[in-house]
GROMACS .gro file of C-alpha atoms in nm:
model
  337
    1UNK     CA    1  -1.926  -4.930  -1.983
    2UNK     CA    2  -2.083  -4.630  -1.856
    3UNK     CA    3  -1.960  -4.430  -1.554
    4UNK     CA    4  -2.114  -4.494  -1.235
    5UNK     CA    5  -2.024  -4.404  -0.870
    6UNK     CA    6  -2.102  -4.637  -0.535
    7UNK     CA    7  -2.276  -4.355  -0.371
    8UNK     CA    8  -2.467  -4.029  -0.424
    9UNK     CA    9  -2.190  -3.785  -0.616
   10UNK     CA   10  -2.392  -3.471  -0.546
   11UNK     CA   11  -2.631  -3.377  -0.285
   12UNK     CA   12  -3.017  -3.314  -0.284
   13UNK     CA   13  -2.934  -2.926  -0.253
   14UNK     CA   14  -2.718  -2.949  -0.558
   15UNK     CA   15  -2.969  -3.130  -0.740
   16UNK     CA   16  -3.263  -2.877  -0.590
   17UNK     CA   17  -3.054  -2.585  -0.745
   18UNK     CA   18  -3.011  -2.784  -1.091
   19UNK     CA   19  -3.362  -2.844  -1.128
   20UNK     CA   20  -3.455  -2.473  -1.088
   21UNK     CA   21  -3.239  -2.383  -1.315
   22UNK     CA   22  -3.347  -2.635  -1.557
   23UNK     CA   23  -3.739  -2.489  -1.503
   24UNK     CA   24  -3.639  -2.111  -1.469
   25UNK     CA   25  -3.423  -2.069  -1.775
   26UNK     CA   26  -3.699  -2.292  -1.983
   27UNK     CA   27  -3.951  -2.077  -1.918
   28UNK     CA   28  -3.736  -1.765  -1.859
   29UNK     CA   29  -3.615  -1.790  -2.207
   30UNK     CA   30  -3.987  -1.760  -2.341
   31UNK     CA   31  -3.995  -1.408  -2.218
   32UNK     CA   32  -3.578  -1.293  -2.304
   33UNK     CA   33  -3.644  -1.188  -2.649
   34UNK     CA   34  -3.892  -0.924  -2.741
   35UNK     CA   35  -3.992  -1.147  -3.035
   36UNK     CA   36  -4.066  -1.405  -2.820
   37UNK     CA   37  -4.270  -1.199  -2.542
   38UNK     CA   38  -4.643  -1.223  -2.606
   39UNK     CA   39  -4.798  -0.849  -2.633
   40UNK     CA   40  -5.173  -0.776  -2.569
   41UNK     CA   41  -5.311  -0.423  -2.653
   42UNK     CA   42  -5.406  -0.183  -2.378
   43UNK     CA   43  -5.685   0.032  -2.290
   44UNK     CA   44  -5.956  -0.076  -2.559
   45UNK     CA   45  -6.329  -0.202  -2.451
   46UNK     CA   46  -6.365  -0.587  -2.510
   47UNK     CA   47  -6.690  -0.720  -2.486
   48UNK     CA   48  -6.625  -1.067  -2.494
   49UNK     CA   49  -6.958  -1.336  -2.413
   50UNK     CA   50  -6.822  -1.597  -2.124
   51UNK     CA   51  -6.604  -1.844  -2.203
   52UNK     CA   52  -6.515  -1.683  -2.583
   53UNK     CA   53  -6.257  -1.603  -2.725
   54UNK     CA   54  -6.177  -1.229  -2.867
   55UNK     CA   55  -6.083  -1.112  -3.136
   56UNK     CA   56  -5.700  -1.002  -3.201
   57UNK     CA   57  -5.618  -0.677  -3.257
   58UNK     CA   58  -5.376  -0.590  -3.529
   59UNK     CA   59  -5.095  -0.459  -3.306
   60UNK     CA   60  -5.097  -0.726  -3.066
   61UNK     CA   61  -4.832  -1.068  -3.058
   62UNK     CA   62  -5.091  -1.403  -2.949
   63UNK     CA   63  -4.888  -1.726  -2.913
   64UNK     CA   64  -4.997  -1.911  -3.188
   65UNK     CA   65  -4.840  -1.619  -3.426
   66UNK     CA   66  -4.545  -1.775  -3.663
   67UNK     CA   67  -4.323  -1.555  -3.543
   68UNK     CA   68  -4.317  -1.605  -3.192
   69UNK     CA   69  -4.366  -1.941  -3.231
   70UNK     CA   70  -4.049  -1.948  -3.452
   71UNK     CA   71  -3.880  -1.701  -3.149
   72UNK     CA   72  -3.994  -1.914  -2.904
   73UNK     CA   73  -3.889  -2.246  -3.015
   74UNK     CA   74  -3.507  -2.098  -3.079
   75UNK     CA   75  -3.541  -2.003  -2.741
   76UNK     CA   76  -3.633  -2.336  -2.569
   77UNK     CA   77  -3.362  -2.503  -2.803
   78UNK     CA   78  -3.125  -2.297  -2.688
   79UNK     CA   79  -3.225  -2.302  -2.339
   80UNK     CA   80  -3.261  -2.688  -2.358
   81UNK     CA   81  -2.872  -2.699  -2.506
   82UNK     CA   82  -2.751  -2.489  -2.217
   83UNK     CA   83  -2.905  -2.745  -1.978
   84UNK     CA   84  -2.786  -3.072  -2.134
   85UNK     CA   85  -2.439  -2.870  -2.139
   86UNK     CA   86  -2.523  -2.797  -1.748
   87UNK     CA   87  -2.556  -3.146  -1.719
   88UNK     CA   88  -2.255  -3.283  -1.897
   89UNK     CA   89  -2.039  -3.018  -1.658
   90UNK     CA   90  -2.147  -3.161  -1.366
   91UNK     CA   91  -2.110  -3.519  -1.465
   92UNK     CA   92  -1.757  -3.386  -1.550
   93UNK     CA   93  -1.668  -3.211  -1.258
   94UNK     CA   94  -1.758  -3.528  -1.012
   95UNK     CA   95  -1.541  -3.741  -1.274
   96UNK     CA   96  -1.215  -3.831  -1.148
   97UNK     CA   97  -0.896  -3.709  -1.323
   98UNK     CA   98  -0.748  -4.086  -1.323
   99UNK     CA   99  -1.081  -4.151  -1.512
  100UNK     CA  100  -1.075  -3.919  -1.767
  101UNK     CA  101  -0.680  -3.960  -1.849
  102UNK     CA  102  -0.831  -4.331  -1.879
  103UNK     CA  103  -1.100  -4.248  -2.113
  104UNK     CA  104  -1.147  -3.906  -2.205
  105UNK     CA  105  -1.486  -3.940  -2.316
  106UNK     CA  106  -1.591  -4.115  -2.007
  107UNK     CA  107  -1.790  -3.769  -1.860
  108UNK     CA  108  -1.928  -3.771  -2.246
  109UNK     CA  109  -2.065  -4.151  -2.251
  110UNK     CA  110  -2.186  -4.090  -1.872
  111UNK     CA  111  -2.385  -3.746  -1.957
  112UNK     CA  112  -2.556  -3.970  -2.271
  113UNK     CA  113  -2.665  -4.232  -2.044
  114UNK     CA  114  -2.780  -4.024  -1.779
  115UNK     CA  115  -3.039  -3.830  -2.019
  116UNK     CA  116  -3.162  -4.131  -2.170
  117UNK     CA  117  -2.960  -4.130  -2.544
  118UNK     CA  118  -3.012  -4.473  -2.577
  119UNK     CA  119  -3.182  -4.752  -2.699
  120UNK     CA  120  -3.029  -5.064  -2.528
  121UNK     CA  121  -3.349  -5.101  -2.300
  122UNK     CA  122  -3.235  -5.461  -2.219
  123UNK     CA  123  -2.980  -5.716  -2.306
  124UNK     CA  124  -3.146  -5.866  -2.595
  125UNK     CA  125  -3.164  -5.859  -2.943
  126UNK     CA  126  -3.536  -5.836  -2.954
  127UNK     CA  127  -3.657  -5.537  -3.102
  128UNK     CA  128  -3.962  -5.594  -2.902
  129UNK     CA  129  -3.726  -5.431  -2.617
  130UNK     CA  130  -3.767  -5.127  -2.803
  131UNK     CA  131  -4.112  -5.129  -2.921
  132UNK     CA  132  -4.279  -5.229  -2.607
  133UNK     CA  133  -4.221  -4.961  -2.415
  134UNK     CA  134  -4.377  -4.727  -2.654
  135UNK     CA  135  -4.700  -4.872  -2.682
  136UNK     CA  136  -4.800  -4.828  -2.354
  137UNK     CA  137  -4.940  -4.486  -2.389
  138UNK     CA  138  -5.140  -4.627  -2.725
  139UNK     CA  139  -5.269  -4.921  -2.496
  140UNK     CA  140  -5.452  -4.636  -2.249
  141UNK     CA  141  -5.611  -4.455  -2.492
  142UNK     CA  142  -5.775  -4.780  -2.680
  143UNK     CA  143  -6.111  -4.590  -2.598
  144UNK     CA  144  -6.031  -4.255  -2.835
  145UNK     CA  145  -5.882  -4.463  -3.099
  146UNK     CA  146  -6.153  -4.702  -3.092
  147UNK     CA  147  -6.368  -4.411  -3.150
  148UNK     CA  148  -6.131  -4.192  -3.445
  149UNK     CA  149  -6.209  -4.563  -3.591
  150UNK     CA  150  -6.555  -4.497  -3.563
  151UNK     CA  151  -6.496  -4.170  -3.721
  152UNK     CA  152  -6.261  -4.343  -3.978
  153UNK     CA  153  -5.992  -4.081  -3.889
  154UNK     CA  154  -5.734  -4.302  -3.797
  155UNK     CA  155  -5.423  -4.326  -4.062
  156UNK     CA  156  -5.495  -4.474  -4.369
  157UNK     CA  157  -5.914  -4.485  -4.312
  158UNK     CA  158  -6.137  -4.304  -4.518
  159UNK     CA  159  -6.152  -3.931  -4.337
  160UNK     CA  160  -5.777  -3.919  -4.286
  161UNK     CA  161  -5.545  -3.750  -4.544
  162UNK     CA  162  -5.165  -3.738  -4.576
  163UNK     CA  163  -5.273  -3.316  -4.656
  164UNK     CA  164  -5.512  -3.273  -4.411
  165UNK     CA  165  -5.367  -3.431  -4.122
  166UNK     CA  166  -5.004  -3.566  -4.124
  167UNK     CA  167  -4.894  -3.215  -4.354
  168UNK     CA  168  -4.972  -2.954  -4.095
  169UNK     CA  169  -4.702  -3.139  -3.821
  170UNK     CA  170  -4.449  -3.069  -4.025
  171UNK     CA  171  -4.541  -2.776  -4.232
  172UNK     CA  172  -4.716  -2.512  -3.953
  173UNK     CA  173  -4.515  -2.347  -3.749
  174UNK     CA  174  -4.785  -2.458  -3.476
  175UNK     CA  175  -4.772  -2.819  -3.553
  176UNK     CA  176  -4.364  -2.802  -3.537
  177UNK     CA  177  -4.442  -2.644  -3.186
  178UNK     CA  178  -4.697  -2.903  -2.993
  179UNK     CA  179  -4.537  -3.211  -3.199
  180UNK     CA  180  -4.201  -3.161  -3.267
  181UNK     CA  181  -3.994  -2.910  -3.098
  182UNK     CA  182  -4.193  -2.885  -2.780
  183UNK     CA  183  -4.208  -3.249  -2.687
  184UNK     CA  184  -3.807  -3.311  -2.742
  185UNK     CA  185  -3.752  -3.038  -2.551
  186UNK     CA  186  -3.956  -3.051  -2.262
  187UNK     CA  187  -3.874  -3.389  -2.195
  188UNK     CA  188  -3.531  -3.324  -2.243
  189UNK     CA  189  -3.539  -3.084  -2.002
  190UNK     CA  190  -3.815  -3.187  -1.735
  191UNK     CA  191  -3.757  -3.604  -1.763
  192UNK     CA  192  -3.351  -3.609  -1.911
  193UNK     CA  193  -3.197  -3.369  -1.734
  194UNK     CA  194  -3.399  -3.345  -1.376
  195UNK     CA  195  -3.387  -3.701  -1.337
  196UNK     CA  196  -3.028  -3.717  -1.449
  197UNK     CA  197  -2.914  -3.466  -1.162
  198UNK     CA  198  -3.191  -3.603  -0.882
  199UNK     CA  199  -3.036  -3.965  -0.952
  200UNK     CA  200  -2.651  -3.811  -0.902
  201UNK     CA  201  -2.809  -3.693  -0.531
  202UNK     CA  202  -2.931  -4.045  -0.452
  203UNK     CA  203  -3.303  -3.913  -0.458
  204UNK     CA  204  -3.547  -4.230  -0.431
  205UNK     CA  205  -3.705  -4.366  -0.711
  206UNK     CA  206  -4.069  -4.261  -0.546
  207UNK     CA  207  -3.948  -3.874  -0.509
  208UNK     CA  208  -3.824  -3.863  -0.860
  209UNK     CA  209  -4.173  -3.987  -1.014
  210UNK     CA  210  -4.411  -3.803  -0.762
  211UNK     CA  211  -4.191  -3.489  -0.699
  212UNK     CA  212  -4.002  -3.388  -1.036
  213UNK     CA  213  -4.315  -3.387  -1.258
  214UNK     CA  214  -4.451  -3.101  -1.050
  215UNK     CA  215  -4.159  -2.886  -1.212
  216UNK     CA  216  -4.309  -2.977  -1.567
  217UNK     CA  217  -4.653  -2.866  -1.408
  218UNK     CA  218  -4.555  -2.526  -1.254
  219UNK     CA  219  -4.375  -2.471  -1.598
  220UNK     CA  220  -4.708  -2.445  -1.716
  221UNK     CA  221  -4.875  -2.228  -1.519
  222UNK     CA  222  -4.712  -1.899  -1.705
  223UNK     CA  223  -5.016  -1.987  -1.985
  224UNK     CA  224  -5.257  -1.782  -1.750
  225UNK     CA  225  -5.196  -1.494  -1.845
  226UNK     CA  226  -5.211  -1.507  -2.203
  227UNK     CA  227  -5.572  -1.727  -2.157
  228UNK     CA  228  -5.697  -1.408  -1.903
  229UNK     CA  229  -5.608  -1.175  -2.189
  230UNK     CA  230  -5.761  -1.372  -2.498
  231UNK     CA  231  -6.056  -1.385  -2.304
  232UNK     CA  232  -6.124  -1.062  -2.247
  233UNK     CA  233  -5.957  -0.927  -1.941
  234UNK     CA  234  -6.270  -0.990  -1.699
  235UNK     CA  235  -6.352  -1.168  -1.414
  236UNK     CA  236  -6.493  -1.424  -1.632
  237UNK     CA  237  -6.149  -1.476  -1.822
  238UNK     CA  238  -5.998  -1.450  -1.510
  239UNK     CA  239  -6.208  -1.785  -1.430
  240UNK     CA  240  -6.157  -1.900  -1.752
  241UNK     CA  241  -5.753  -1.880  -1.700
  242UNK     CA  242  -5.793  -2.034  -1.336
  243UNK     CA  243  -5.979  -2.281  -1.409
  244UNK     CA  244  -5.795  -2.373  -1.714
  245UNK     CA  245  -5.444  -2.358  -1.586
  246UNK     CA  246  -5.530  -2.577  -1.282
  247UNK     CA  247  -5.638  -2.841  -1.523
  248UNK     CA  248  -5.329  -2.786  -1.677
  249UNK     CA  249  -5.178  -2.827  -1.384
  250UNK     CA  250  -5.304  -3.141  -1.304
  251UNK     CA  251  -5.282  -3.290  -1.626
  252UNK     CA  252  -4.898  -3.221  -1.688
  253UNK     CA  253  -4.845  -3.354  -1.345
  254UNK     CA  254  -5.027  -3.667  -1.383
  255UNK     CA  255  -4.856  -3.692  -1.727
  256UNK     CA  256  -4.527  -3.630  -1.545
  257UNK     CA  257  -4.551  -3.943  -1.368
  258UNK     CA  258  -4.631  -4.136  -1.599
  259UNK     CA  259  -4.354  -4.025  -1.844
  260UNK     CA  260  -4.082  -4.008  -1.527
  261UNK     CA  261  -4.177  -4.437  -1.455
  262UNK     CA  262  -4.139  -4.471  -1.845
  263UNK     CA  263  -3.794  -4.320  -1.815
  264UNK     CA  264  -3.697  -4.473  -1.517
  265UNK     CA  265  -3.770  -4.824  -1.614
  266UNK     CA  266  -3.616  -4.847  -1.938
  267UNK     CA  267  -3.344  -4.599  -1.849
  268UNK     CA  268  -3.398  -4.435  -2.221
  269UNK     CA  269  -3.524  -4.106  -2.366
  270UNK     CA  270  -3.754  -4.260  -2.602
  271UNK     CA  271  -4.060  -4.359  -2.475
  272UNK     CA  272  -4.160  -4.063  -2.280
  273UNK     CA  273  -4.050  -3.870  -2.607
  274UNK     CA  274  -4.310  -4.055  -2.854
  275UNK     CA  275  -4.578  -4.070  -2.549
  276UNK     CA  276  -4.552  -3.730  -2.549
  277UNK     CA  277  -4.613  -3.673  -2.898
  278UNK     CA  278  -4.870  -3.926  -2.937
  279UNK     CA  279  -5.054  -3.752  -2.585
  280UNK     CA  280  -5.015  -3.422  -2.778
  281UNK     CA  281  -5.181  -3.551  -3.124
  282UNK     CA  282  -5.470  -3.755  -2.961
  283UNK     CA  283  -5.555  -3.503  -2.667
  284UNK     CA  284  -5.706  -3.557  -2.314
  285UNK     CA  285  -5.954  -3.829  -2.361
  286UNK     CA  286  -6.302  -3.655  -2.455
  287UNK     CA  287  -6.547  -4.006  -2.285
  288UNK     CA  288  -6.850  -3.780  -2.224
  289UNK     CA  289  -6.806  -3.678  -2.576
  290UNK     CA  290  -6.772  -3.968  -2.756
  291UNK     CA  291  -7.117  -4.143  -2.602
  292UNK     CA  292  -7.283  -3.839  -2.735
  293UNK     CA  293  -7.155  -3.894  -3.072
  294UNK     CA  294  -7.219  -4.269  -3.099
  295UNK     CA  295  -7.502  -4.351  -2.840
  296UNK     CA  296  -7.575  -4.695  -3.005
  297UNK     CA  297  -7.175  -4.826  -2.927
  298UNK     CA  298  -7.227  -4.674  -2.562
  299UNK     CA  299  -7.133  -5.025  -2.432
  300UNK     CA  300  -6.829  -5.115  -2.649
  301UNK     CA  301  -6.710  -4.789  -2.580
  302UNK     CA  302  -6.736  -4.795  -2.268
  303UNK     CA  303  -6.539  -5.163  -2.265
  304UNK     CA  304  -6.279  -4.968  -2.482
  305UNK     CA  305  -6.239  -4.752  -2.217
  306UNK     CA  306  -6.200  -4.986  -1.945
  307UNK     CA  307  -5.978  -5.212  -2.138
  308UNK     CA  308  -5.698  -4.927  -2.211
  309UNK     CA  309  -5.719  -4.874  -1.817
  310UNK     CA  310  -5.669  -5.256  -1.754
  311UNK     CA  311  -5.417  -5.275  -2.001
  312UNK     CA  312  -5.220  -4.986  -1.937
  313UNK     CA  313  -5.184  -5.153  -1.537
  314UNK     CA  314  -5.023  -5.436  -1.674
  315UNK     CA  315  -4.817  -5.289  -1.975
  316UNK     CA  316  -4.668  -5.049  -1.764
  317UNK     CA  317  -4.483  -5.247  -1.566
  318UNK     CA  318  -4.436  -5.579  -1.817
  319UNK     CA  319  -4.365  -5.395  -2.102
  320UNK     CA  320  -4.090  -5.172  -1.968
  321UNK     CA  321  -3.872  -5.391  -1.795
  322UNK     CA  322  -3.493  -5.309  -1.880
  323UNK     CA  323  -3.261  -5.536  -1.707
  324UNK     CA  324  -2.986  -5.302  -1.654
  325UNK     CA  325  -3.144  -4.993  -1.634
  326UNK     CA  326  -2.930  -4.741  -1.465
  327UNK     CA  327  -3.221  -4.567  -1.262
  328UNK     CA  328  -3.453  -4.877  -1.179
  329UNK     CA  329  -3.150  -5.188  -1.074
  330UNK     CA  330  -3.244  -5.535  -1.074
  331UNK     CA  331  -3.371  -5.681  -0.735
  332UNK     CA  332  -3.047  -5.778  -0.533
  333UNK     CA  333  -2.843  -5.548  -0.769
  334UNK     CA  334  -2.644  -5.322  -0.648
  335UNK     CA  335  -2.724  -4.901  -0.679
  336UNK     CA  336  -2.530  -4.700  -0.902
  337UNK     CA  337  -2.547  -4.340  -0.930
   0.00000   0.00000   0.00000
């Protein structure tokens, strides 16, 4: 049975400072290590056409180098670690002596449940229970997959290869980056261990979807600089980065909600995890695109398109129910923090 209390343990202001800490030393950690810091070279003319890309100098450190990616991704483990260990001390220090001497793993069991280590989404033996929930994100992008299946790129078709395209995620230091390491950690981080501490200070269950995710956003927004300086330093890099980044923005926001309801629902780590991952692989959906490419299926596209909407409405909240999900109790059930 995992340790609850009746009413908020902490308070919002706790959980305010938490969560900064949780953002800060993610990001912050990036930028520690001089292997890790990104270096652009200095005083040399780059003429660059709008909205290209320049060339890299020898001397200079771009984030898609192997070894700052390899820096960087120690560093986000290791900042990640230090706030699942935050975490677990705070669970501890709200835990009762009489409970501990009772159990003294109880603080242990409570920090697991709290970030989502689970897979007991609901009192069943179904293993539907755990499969559902991860669909969801598949369901809303019918209209892109519908299309790689027009492109026979999907696993297993024609144009997909075990070499070409399921290698590189686990053999480049950039696909170990967007498909490994930075999904665990990040939701670790931004979905675990912010919701974990917001749901200790009683925070509502329309704050923690709406307000956290802005964190994962603003965690983001560091990217700027290195687009400005890839793209030549000029005002039109400079638009390039703005423009950029405030998608990116929006888009990690808006991806923060959805993977903060996933979490919250079925009180469990794993389907924001894999949604992430899958999100990462597949990309934001590219509709204009994919009527250029295949004009004569505009129509079935199109119903592709509005079918993973549709769907992803109902899935979302029928395919994630969890019975006794800590975060998201039962109507007429009781609160537990």
């Amino acid at each position: 049975m995992t340790l609850v209390f009746a009413t908020p343990p902490i308070s919002l202001s706790t959980a305010h400072a938490f969560a900064a800490f949780f953002t800060l030393s993610y990001v912050g950690s990036l930028y520690l290590s001089k292997s890790a810091r990104l270096s652009f070279k200095n005083g040399v003319t780059l003429s660059t056409p709008p909205g290209a890309q320049r060339a890299k100098e020898s001397e200079e450190r771009w984030r898609d180098d192997p070894d700052v990616i390899r820096a960087r991704l120690l560093a986000a483990s290791m900042s990640t670690a230090g706030s699942v260990l935050a975490v677990y001390w705070l669970v501890r220090s709200v835990t009762s002596k009489r409970e501990l001497q009772k159990d003294p793993l109880a603080a242990f069991k409570s920090t697991l449940a709290r970030l989502g280590i689970t897979l007991d989404f609901a009192p069943t033996t179904s293993p539907l229970s755990v499969i559902l929930p991860c669909l969801v994100t598949p369901i809303l992008y019918l209209g892109p997959l519908y299309v790689s299946w027009l492109c026979e790129t999907l696993p297993l078709q024609r144009r997909w290869s075990v070499r070409g395209d399921l290698l590189p995620v686990f053999t480049t230091w950039v696909g170990i980056r967007n498909y490994i390491v930075g999904p665990i950690t990040e939701e670790v981080v931004f979905r675990a261990c912010m919701l974990a501490v917001y749901h200790m200070a009683g925070a509502s269950r329309t704050k923690m979807i709406f307000l956290t995710p802005l964190a994962f956003g603003v965690a983001h927004l560091h990217h700027a600089w290195d687009t400005y300086n890839r793209y030549g330093r000029t005002s039109a890099a400079a638009r390039t980065a703005f423009v950029s980044t405030l998608f990116q923005l929006a888009y990690t926001s808006l991806f923060g909600f959805h993977c903060t309801y996933l979490f919250l629902r079925t009180g469990s780590l794993l389907p924001p995890t894999l949604s992430h991952i899958f999100c990462n692989i597949m990309g934001f959906p590219q509709y204009a695109l994919h009527v250029r490419m295949f004009p004569k299926r505009r129509r079935l596209i199109q119903l592709m398109y509005l079918l993973g909407i549709a769907g992803y409405v109902y899935t979302m909240r029928e395919w994630t129910r969890a019975d006794d999900s800590l975060f998201w109790p039962a109507p007429g059930q009781i609160p537990r923090y």
